[in-house]
């Protein structure tokens, strides 16, 4: 379904006056969102394909800064990354009023809904307190996210699915509870590659590997919410 025709002037005003300050977007995140919006919804397309390297070059950003901006916009719901491949990212853009932190009154005016961005689930740093870390551990119900073994408290830890060196965030979408052995062996490898290594070593069955790969997708999509929050 094609998006309805947009009033670009109205869209930019709402972006500058409501959306950007409401979500606490940085200058780089604002630039990335505006660029992607310009090449999608503004020209009548819901989705667009783009390469982070080209995006960074066009906006004069480092590749890391552009990648991190796209990741945070995805976490905030400003866009939804549908696919990552060698050809780049396939993303579905969201209109400002479709983003969770912003709603519309009956008269069509924007209104602020819910809590401030710093307090929302999507922007919470889950390493900042024992309670938040425990919520991630509880979500895995005592098992290692990777190898599925039962993990006693003294040998479990939190792992960044996307490593910190690759700008992985402390989001519930990127943190999992796992055993120390898997945390050490995975190191900075891609999670999908590490899971396939566990399968080749006989530590995961074919069905378990498929389940873990699906869990990775669900985690990135925000479907695996922390327990008790």
Coordinates of C-alpha atoms in Angstrom, one line a residue:
X1 CA 0.0 0.0 0.0
X2 CA 1.4 3.4 -1.0
X3 CA 1.5 6.2 1.6
X4 CA -0.9 9.0 1.2
X5 CA 0.4 12.3 -0.3
X6 CA 2.4 14.2 2.2
X7 CA 2.4 17.9 3.1
X8 CA 6.2 18.3 3.2
X9 CA 6.1 21.6 5.0
X10 CA 3.8 20.3 7.7
X11 CA 6.0 17.2 8.0
X12 CA 9.2 19.1 8.5
X13 CA 7.6 21.5 11.1
X14 CA 6.3 18.6 13.1
X15 CA 9.7 16.9 12.9
X16 CA 11.6 20.0 14.1
X17 CA 9.1 21.1 16.7
X18 CA 7.9 17.8 18.2
X19 CA 9.6 14.6 17.0
X20 CA 13.3 15.5 17.2
X21 CA 13.2 17.1 20.6
X22 CA 10.7 14.4 21.9
X23 CA 13.0 11.5 21.0
X24 CA 16.1 13.4 22.0
X25 CA 17.7 13.0 18.5
X26 CA 21.3 14.1 18.1
X27 CA 22.4 16.2 15.1
X28 CA 23.6 13.1 13.3
X29 CA 20.5 11.1 14.0
X30 CA 18.4 14.0 12.7
X31 CA 20.4 14.2 9.6
X32 CA 20.1 10.5 8.9
X33 CA 16.3 10.4 9.6
X34 CA 15.7 13.4 7.3
X35 CA 17.8 12.0 4.5
X36 CA 16.0 8.6 4.6
X37 CA 12.6 10.3 4.9
X38 CA 13.4 12.5 1.9
X39 CA 14.1 9.4 -0.2
X40 CA 11.2 7.3 1.0
X41 CA 7.9 8.7 2.3
X42 CA 8.4 12.2 0.8
X43 CA 8.6 10.7 -2.7
X44 CA 5.8 8.2 -2.1
X45 CA 7.7 5.1 -1.0
X46 CA 7.2 3.2 2.3
X47 CA 10.6 1.4 2.0
X48 CA 14.0 2.1 0.7
X49 CA 17.3 0.3 0.2
X50 CA 20.5 2.1 1.3
X51 CA 24.1 1.3 2.0
X52 CA 25.5 2.7 5.3
X53 CA 28.8 3.5 3.6
X54 CA 27.1 5.6 0.9
X55 CA 24.8 7.2 3.5
X56 CA 27.8 8.2 5.6
X57 CA 29.6 9.7 2.6
X58 CA 26.6 11.7 1.5
X59 CA 26.1 13.2 4.9
X60 CA 29.7 13.7 5.8
X61 CA 29.6 11.3 8.7
X62 CA 31.9 8.5 9.7
X63 CA 30.6 5.0 8.9
X64 CA 30.4 4.1 12.5
X65 CA 28.4 7.3 13.3
X66 CA 26.0 6.6 10.5
X67 CA 25.5 2.9 11.5
X68 CA 24.9 3.9 15.1
X69 CA 22.3 6.5 14.1
X70 CA 20.4 4.0 12.0
X71 CA 20.5 1.5 14.9
X72 CA 19.1 4.0 17.4
X73 CA 16.4 5.2 15.0
X74 CA 15.4 1.6 14.6
X75 CA 15.3 1.2 18.4
X76 CA 13.2 4.3 18.8
X77 CA 10.7 3.1 16.2
X78 CA 11.4 6.0 13.8
X79 CA 12.2 3.3 11.1
X80 CA 12.2 -0.5 11.0
X81 CA 15.2 -2.3 9.5
X82 CA 13.7 -5.3 7.6
X83 CA 16.8 -6.8 6.2
X84 CA 20.6 -6.4 6.3
X85 CA 22.6 -7.9 3.5
X86 CA 25.7 -7.2 1.3
X87 CA 23.5 -4.9 -0.7
X88 CA 22.8 -2.8 2.3
X89 CA 19.8 -2.1 4.6
X90 CA 16.2 -2.5 3.6
X91 CA 14.2 -0.2 5.9
X92 CA 10.5 0.8 6.3
X93 CA 10.2 4.4 7.3
X94 CA 7.6 5.6 9.9
X95 CA 5.6 8.8 9.8
X96 CA 6.2 10.9 13.0
X97 CA 2.6 10.2 14.2
X98 CA 3.2 6.4 13.9
X99 CA 6.2 6.5 16.3
X100 CA 5.3 5.3 19.8
X101 CA 6.5 8.4 21.7
X102 CA 4.3 10.7 19.6
X103 CA 0.5 10.5 18.9
X104 CA -2.2 12.5 17.2
X105 CA -5.2 14.2 18.8
X106 CA -8.5 14.1 17.0
X107 CA -7.9 17.5 15.4
X108 CA -4.7 16.2 13.8
X109 CA -2.3 18.0 16.1
X110 CA 0.6 16.2 17.6
X111 CA 0.6 15.3 21.3
X112 CA 3.3 13.9 23.5
X113 CA 2.4 10.5 25.0
X114 CA 3.9 8.3 27.7
X115 CA 7.2 8.9 29.5
X116 CA 10.1 11.0 28.5
X117 CA 12.5 9.2 26.1
X118 CA 15.2 8.7 28.7
X119 CA 12.8 6.6 30.7
X120 CA 11.4 4.5 27.9
X121 CA 12.3 0.8 27.4
X122 CA 13.8 1.5 24.0
X123 CA 16.4 4.0 25.3
X124 CA 17.2 2.3 28.6
X125 CA 20.8 1.3 29.3
X126 CA 20.3 -2.2 30.7
X127 CA 23.8 -2.3 32.2
X128 CA 23.3 0.7 34.4
X129 CA 21.8 -1.2 37.4
X130 CA 21.5 -4.6 39.0
X131 CA 17.7 -4.6 38.6
X132 CA 18.0 -4.0 34.8
X133 CA 20.7 -6.6 34.4
X134 CA 18.6 -9.1 36.4
X135 CA 15.7 -8.5 34.0
X136 CA 17.7 -9.7 31.1
X137 CA 18.9 -12.8 33.0
X138 CA 15.3 -13.5 34.0
X139 CA 14.2 -13.3 30.4
X140 CA 16.4 -16.3 29.5
X141 CA 14.9 -18.3 32.4
X142 CA 18.3 -19.6 33.7
X143 CA 19.5 -20.9 30.3
X144 CA 22.4 -19.6 28.1
X145 CA 21.0 -17.8 25.1
X146 CA 23.5 -19.4 22.8
X147 CA 24.1 -23.0 23.9
X148 CA 20.8 -23.4 25.9
X149 CA 22.6 -25.0 28.8
X150 CA 21.3 -24.3 32.3
X151 CA 23.5 -21.5 33.7
X152 CA 24.1 -21.2 37.4
X153 CA 24.3 -17.6 38.7
X154 CA 28.1 -17.7 39.4
X155 CA 28.9 -18.7 35.7
X156 CA 26.5 -16.5 33.8
X157 CA 27.0 -13.0 32.3
X158 CA 25.5 -10.6 29.9
X159 CA 26.8 -10.5 26.3
X160 CA 26.4 -7.9 23.5
X161 CA 24.9 -9.7 20.5
X162 CA 26.4 -6.9 18.3
X163 CA 29.8 -6.3 20.0
X164 CA 30.6 -2.9 21.6
X165 CA 33.5 -2.6 19.1
X166 CA 30.9 -2.6 16.3
X167 CA 28.8 0.0 18.2
X168 CA 26.5 -2.5 19.8
X169 CA 24.2 -0.8 22.4
X170 CA 23.3 -1.7 26.0
X171 CA 19.7 -2.2 24.8
X172 CA 17.4 -5.1 25.7
X173 CA 17.5 -5.8 22.0
X174 CA 21.2 -6.4 22.1
X175 CA 21.9 -7.9 25.5
X176 CA 21.5 -11.6 26.3
X177 CA 22.2 -13.8 29.3
X178 CA 24.8 -16.5 28.6
X179 CA 27.4 -18.8 30.2
X180 CA 30.9 -17.5 30.6
X181 CA 32.2 -20.1 28.2
X182 CA 30.0 -18.9 25.3
X183 CA 30.7 -15.2 26.2
X184 CA 34.5 -15.9 25.9
X185 CA 34.4 -18.1 22.8
X186 CA 32.0 -15.8 20.9
X187 CA 34.2 -12.7 21.7
X188 CA 33.6 -10.2 18.8
X189 CA 32.2 -12.7 16.3
X190 CA 28.7 -12.3 14.7
X191 CA 26.2 -14.1 16.8
X192 CA 24.8 -16.1 13.8
X193 CA 28.3 -17.3 13.0
X194 CA 28.9 -18.4 16.6
X195 CA 25.6 -20.3 16.7
X196 CA 26.6 -22.2 13.6
X197 CA 29.9 -23.0 15.2
X198 CA 28.1 -24.5 18.2
X199 CA 26.0 -26.5 15.7
X200 CA 29.0 -27.9 13.9
X201 CA 30.5 -28.9 17.3
X202 CA 27.4 -30.8 18.1
X203 CA 26.3 -28.5 20.9
X204 CA 23.1 -27.5 19.2
X205 CA 20.7 -29.8 17.2
X206 CA 19.4 -28.6 13.8
X207 CA 16.1 -27.7 15.5
X208 CA 17.9 -25.8 18.3
X209 CA 20.0 -23.9 15.7
X210 CA 16.9 -22.8 13.8
X211 CA 15.3 -21.8 17.1
X212 CA 18.3 -19.7 18.1
X213 CA 18.5 -18.0 14.7
X214 CA 14.8 -17.1 15.0
X215 CA 15.4 -15.8 18.6
X216 CA 18.1 -13.5 17.2
X217 CA 15.6 -12.0 14.8
X218 CA 13.0 -11.7 17.5
X219 CA 15.5 -10.0 19.8
X220 CA 16.5 -7.4 17.2
X221 CA 12.8 -6.7 16.4
X222 CA 12.1 -6.0 20.1
X223 CA 9.9 -9.1 20.6
X224 CA 11.9 -10.4 23.5
X225 CA 11.0 -8.0 26.3
X226 CA 12.8 -8.1 29.6
X227 CA 11.0 -9.9 32.4
X228 CA 9.3 -7.8 35.1
X229 CA 9.5 -4.4 33.4

